[in-house]
PDB file of C-alpha atoms in Angstrom:
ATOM      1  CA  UNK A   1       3.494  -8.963  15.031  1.00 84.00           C
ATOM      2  CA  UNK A   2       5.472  -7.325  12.517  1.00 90.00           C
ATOM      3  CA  UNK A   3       5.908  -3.462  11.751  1.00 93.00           C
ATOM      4  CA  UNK A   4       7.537  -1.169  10.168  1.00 96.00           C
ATOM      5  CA  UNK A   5       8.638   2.269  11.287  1.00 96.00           C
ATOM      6  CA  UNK A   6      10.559   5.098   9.481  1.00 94.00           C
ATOM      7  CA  UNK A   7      11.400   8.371   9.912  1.00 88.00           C
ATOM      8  CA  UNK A   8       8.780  11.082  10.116  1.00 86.00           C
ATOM      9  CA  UNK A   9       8.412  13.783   8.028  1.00 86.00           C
ATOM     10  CA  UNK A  10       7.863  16.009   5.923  1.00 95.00           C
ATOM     11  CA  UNK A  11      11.484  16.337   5.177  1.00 96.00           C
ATOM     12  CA  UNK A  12      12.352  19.616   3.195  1.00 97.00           C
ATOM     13  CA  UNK A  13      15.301  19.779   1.231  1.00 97.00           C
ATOM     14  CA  UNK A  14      16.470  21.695  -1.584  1.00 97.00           C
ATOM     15  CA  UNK A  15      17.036  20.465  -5.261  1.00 97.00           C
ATOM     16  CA  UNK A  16      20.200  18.218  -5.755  1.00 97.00           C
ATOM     17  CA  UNK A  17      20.989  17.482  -1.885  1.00 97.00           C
ATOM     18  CA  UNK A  18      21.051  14.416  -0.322  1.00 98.00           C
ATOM     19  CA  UNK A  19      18.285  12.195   0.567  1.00 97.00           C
ATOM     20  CA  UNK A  20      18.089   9.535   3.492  1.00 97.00           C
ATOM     21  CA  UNK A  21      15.255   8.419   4.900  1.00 97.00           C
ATOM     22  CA  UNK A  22      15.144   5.927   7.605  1.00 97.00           C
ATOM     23  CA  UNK A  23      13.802   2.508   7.930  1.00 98.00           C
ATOM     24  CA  UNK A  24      13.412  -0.228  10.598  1.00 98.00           C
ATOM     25  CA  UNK A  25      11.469  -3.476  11.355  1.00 97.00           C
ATOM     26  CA  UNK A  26      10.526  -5.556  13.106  1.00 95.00           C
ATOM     27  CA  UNK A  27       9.526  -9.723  11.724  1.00 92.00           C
ATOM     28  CA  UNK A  28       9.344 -13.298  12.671  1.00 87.00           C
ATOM     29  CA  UNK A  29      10.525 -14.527  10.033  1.00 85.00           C
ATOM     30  CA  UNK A  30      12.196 -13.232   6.746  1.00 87.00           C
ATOM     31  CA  UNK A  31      10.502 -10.901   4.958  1.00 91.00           C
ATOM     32  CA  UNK A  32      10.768  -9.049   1.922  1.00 91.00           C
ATOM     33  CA  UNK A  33      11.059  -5.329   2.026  1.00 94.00           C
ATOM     34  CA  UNK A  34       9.536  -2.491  -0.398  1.00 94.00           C
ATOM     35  CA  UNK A  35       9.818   1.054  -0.898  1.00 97.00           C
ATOM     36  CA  UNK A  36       6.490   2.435  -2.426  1.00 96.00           C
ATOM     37  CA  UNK A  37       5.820   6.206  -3.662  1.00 96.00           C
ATOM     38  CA  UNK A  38       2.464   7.877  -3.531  1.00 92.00           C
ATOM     39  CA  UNK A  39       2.190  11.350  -5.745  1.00 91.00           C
ATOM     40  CA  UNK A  40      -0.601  13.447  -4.637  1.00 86.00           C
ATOM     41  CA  UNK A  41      -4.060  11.913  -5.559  1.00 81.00           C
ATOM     42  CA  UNK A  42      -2.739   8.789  -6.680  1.00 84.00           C
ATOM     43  CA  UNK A  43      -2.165   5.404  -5.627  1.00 86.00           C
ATOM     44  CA  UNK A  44       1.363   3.795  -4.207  1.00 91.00           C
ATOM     45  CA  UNK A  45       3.443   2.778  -6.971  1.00 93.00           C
ATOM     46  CA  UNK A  46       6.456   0.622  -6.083  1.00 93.00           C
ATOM     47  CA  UNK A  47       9.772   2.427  -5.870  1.00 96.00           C
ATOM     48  CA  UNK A  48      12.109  -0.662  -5.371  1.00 96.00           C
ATOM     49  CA  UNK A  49      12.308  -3.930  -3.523  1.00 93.00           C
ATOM     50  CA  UNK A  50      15.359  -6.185  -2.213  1.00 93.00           C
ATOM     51  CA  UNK A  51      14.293  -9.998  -1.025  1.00 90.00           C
ATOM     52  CA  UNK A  52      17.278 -11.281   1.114  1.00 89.00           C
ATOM     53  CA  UNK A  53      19.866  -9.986   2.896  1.00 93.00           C
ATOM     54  CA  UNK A  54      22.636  -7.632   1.501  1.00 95.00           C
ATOM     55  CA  UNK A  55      20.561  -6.937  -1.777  1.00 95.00           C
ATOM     56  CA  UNK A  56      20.330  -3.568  -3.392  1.00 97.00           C
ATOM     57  CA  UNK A  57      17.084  -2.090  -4.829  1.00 96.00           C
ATOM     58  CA  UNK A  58      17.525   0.760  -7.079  1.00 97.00           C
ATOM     59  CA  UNK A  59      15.277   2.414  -9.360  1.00 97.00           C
ATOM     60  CA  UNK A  60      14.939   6.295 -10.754  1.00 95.00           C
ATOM     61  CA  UNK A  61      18.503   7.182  -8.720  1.00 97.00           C
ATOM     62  CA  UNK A  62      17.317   5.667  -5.719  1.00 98.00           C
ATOM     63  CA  UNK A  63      18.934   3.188  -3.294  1.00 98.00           C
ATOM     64  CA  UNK A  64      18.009   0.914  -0.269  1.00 98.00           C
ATOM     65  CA  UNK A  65      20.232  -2.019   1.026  1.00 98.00           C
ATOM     66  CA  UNK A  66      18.356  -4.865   2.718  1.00 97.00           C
ATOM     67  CA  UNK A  67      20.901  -5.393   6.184  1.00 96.00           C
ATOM     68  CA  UNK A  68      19.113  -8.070   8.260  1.00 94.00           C
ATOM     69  CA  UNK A  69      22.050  -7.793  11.124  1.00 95.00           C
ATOM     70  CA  UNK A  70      20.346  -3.831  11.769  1.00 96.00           C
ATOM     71  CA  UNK A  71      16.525  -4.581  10.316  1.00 96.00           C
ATOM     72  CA  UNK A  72      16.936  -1.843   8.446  1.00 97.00           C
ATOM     73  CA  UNK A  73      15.756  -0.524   5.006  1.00 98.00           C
ATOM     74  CA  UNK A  74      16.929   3.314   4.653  1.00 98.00           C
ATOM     75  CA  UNK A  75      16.074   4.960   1.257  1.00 98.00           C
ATOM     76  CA  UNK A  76      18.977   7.412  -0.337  1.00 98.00           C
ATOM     77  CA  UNK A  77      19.406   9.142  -3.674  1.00 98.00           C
ATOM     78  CA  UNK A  78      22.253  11.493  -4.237  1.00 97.00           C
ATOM     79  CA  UNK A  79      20.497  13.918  -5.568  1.00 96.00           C
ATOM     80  CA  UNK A  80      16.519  14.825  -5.491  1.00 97.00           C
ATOM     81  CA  UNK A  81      14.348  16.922  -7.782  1.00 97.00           C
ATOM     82  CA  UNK A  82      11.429  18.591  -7.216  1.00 96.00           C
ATOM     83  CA  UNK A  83       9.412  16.004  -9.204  1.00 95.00           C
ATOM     84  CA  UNK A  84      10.339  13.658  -6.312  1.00 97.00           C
ATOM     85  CA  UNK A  85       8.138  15.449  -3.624  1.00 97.00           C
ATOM     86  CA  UNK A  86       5.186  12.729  -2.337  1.00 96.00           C
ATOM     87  CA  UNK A  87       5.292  10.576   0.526  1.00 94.00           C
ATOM     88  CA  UNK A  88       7.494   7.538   0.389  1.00 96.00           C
ATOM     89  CA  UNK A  89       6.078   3.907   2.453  1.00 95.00           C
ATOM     90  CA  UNK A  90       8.389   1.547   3.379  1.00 96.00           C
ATOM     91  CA  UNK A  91       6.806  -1.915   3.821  1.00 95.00           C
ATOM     92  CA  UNK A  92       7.629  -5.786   4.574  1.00 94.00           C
ATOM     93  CA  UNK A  93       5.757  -8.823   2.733  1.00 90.00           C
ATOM     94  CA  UNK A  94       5.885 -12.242   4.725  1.00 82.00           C
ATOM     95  CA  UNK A  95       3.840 -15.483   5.311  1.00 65.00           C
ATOM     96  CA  UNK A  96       0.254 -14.459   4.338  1.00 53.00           C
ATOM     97  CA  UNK A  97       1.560 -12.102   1.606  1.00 78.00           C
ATOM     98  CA  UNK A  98       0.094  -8.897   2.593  1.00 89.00           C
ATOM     99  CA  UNK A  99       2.495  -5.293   2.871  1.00 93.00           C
ATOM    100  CA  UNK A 100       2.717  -4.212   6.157  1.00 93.00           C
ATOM    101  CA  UNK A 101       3.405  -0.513   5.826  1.00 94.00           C
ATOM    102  CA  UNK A 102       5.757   2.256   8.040  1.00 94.00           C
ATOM    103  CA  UNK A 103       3.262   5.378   8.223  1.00 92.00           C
ATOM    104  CA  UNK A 104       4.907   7.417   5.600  1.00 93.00           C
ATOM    105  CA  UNK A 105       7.279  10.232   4.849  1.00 95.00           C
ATOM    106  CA  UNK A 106       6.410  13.270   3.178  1.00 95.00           C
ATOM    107  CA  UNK A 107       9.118  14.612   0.811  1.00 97.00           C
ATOM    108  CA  UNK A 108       9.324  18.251  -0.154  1.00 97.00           C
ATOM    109  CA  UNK A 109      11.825  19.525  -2.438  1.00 97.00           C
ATOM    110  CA  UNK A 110      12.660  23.244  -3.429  1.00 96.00           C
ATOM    111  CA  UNK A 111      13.810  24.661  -5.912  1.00 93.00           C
TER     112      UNK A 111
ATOM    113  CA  UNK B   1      -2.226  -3.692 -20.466  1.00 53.00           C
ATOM    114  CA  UNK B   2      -4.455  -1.898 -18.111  1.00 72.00           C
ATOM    115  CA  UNK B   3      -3.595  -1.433 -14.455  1.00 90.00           C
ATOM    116  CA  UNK B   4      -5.600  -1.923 -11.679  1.00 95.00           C
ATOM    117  CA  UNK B   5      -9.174  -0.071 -11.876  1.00 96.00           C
ATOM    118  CA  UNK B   6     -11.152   1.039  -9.076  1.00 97.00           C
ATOM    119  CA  UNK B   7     -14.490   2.861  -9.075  1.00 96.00           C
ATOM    120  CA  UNK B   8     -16.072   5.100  -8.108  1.00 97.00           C
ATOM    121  CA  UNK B   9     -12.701   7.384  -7.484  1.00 96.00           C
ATOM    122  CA  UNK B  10     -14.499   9.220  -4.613  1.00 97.00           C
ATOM    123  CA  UNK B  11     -17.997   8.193  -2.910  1.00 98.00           C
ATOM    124  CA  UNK B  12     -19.890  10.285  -0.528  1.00 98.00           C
ATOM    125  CA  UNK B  13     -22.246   8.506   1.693  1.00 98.00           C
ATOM    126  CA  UNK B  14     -24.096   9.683   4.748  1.00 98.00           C
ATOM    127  CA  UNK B  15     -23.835   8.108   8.143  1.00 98.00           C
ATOM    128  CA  UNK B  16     -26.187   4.819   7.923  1.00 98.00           C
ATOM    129  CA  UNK B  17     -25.928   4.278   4.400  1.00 98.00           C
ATOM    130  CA  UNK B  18     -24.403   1.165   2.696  1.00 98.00           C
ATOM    131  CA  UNK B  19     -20.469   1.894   0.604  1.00 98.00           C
ATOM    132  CA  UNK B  20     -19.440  -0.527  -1.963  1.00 98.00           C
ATOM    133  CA  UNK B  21     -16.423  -0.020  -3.654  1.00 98.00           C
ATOM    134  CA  UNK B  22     -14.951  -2.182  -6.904  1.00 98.00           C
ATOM    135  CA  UNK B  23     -11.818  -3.621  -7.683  1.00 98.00           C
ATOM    136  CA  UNK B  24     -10.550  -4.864 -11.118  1.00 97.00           C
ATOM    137  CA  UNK B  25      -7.349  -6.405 -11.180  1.00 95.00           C
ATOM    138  CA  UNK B  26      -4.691  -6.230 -13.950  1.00 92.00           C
ATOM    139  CA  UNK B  27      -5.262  -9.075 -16.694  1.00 89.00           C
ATOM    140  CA  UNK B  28      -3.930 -12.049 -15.326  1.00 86.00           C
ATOM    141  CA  UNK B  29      -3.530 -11.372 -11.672  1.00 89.00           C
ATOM    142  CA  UNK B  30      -5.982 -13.697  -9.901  1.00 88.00           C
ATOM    143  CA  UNK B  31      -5.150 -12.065  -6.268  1.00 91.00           C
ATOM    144  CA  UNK B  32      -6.529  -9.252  -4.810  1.00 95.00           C
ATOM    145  CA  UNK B  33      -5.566  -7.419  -1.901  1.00 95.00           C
ATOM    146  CA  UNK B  34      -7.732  -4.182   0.280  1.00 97.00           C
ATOM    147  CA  UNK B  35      -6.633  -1.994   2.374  1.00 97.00           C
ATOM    148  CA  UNK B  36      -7.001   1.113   4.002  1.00 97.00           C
ATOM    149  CA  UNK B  37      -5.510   4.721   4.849  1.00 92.00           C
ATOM    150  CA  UNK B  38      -6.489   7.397   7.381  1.00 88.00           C
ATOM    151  CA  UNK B  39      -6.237  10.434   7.169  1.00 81.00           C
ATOM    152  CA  UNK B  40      -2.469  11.079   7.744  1.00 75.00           C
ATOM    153  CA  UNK B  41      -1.634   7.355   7.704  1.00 78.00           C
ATOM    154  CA  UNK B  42      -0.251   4.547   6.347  1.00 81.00           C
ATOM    155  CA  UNK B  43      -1.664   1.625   4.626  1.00 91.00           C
ATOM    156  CA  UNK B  44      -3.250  -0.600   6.719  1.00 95.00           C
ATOM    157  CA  UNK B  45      -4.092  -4.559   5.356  1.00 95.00           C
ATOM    158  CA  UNK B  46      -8.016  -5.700   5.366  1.00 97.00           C
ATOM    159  CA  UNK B  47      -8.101  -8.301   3.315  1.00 96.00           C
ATOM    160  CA  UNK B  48      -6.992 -10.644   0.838  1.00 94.00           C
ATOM    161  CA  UNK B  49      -9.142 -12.629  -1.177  1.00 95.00           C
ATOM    162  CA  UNK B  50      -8.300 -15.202  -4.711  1.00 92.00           C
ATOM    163  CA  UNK B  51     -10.777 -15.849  -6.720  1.00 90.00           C
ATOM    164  CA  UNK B  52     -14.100 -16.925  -4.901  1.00 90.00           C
ATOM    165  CA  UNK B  53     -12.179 -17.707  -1.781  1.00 94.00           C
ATOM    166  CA  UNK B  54     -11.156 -15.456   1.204  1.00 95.00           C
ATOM    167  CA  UNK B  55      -7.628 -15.608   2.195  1.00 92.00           C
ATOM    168  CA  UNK B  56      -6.781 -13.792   4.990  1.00 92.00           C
ATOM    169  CA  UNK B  57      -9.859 -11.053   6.293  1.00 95.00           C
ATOM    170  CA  UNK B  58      -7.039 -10.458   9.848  1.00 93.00           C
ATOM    171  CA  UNK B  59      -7.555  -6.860   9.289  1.00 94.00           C
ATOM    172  CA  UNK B  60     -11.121  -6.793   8.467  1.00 96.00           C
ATOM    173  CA  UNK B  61     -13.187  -4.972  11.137  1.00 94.00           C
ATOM    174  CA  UNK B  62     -15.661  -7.723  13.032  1.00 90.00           C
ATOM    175  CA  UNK B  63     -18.935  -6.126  11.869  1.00 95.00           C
ATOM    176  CA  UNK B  64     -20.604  -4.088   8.909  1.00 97.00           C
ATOM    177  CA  UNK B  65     -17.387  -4.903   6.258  1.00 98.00           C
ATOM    178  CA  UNK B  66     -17.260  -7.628   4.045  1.00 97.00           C
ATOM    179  CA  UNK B  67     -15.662  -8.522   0.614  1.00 98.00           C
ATOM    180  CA  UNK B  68     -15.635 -10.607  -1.832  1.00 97.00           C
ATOM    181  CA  UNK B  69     -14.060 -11.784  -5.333  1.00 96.00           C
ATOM    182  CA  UNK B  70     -16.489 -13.783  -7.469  1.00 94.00           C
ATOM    183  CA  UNK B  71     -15.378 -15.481 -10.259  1.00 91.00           C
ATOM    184  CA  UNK B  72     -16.469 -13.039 -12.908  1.00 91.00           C
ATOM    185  CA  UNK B  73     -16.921  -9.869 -11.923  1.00 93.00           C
ATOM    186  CA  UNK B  74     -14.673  -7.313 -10.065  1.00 96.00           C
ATOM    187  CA  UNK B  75     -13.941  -7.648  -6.241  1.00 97.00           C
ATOM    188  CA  UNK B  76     -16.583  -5.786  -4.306  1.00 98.00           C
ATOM    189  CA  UNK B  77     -15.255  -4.230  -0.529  1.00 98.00           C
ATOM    190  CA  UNK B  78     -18.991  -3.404   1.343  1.00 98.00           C
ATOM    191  CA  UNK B  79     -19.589  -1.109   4.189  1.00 98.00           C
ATOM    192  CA  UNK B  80     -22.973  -1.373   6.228  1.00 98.00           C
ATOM    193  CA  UNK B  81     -24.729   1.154   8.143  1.00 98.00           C
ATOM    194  CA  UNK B  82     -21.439   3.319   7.454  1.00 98.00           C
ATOM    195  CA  UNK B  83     -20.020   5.807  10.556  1.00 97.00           C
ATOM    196  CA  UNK B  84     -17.875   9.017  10.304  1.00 95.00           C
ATOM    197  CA  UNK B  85     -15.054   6.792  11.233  1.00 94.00           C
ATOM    198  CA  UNK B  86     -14.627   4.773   8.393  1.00 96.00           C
ATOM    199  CA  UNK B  87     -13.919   7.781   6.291  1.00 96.00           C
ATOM    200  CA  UNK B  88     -10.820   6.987   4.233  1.00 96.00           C
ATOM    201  CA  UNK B  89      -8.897   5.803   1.049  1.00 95.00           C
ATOM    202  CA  UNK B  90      -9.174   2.371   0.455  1.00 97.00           C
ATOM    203  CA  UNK B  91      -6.673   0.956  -2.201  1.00 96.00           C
ATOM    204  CA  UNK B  92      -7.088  -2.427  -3.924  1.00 96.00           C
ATOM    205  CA  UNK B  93      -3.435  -4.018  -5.201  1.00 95.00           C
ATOM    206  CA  UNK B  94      -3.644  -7.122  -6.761  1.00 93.00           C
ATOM    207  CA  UNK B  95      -0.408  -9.600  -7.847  1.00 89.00           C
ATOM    208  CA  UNK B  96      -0.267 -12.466 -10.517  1.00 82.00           C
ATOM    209  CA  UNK B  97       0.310 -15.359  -8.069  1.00 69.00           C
ATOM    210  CA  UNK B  98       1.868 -14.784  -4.510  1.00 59.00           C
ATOM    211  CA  UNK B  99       3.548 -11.431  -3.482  1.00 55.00           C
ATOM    212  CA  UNK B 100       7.045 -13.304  -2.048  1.00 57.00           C
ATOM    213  CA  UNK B 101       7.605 -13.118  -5.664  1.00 60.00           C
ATOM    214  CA  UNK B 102       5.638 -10.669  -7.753  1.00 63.00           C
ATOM    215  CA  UNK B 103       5.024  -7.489  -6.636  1.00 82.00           C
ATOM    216  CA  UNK B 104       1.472  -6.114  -5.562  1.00 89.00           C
ATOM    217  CA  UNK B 105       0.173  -3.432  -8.372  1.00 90.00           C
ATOM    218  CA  UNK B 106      -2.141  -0.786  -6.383  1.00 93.00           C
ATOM    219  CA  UNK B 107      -5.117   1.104  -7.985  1.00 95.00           C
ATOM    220  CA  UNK B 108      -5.843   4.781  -7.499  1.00 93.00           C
ATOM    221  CA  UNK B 109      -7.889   4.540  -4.631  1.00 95.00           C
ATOM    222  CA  UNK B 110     -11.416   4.796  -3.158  1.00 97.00           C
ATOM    223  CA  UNK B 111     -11.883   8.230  -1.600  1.00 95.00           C
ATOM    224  CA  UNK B 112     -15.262   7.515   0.963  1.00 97.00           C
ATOM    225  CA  UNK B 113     -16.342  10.616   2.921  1.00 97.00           C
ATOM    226  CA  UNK B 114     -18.934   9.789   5.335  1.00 97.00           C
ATOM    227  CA  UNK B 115     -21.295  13.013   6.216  1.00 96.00           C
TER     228      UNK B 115
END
């Protein structure tokens, strides 16, 4: 079936470095893939999203390139703020329409 | 335009006891979608129902859950006879028509603590 897996966490970094965080996966077919954000207490909010291959999603300074020859999805931002600590999901959408998630990576940013 | 609603935001029940948990969608969005976190997971899919029809229950466990959307009304997710294991967050997202092309909103989450 299909999953998603990214990088585990918690990442620690302080404010204005660089951000990656990985993500790979694995599907039949041709899915659409989804960065989502969850702040403490709250539900997932979606970050960005990219459709087909070679797109870009960005949104709030961040970036993730949809590259179907590597499956992979990796999230960047050039430089994160301590407003940006939560846990980030990747996620696919195919057939059926539900998100298949990656398990999460927390974010932690000092100041 | 609201978001998605769902109440209550945290429900204790003791082992044995029944859980139901509500989902309104945003205006407009006639699909609704459940699923579930762990404690220190990710999101896993239950089920996804349209209006008065179930869609896809795959990742609905076999006994004691059930859920459904009736045609006025919010979506209801149930829990029977609950057990210390089903302790979690359950989010509701719903979407206006299918998510290959519009996004899934979530809610704020369901937090059920079973004692």
């Amino acid at each position: 079936g299909d999953s998603v897996t990214q990088m585990e966490g918690p990442v620690t970094l302080s404010e204005e470095a660089f951000l990656t965080i990985n993500c790979t996966y694995t599907a039949t077919g041709y899915p659409s893939l989804f960065w989502y954000v969850q702040y403490p207490g709250e539900g997932l909010q979606l970050l960005l999203k990219a459709t087909k291959a070679d797109d870009k999603g960005s949104n709030k300074g961040f970036e993730a390139t949809y590259r179907k020859e590597t499956t992979s999805f990796h999230l960047e931002k050039g430089s994160v703020q301590v407003s940006d600590s939560a846990v980030y999901f990747c996620a696919l959408s195919e057939k059926g329409n539900k998100l298949v998630f990656g398990a999460g990576t927390i974010l932690r940013v000092k100041s | 335009n609201a978001g998605v609603m769902q109440n209550p935001r945290h429900l204790v029940r003791r082992r044995g006891q029944e859980a139901r948990l509500r989902c309104s969608p945003m205006k407009g969005h006639s699909h609704v979608y459940w699923y579930r976190q762990l404690p220190e997971e990710g999101l896993k899919f239950m089920v996804y129902l349209q209006k008065e029809n179930i869609i896809d229950e795959s990742g609905m466990p076999k006994e004691r859950f059930s859920a459904e959307f009736p045609k006025e009304g919010p979506s209801i997710l149930r829990i029977q006879q609950v057990v210390r294991g089903d302790s979690a967050a359950y989010f509701c997202a719903s979407s206006q028509v299918d998510s290959s092309q519009y996004e899934q909103y979530f809610g704020p989450g369901t937090r059920l603590t079973v004692t």
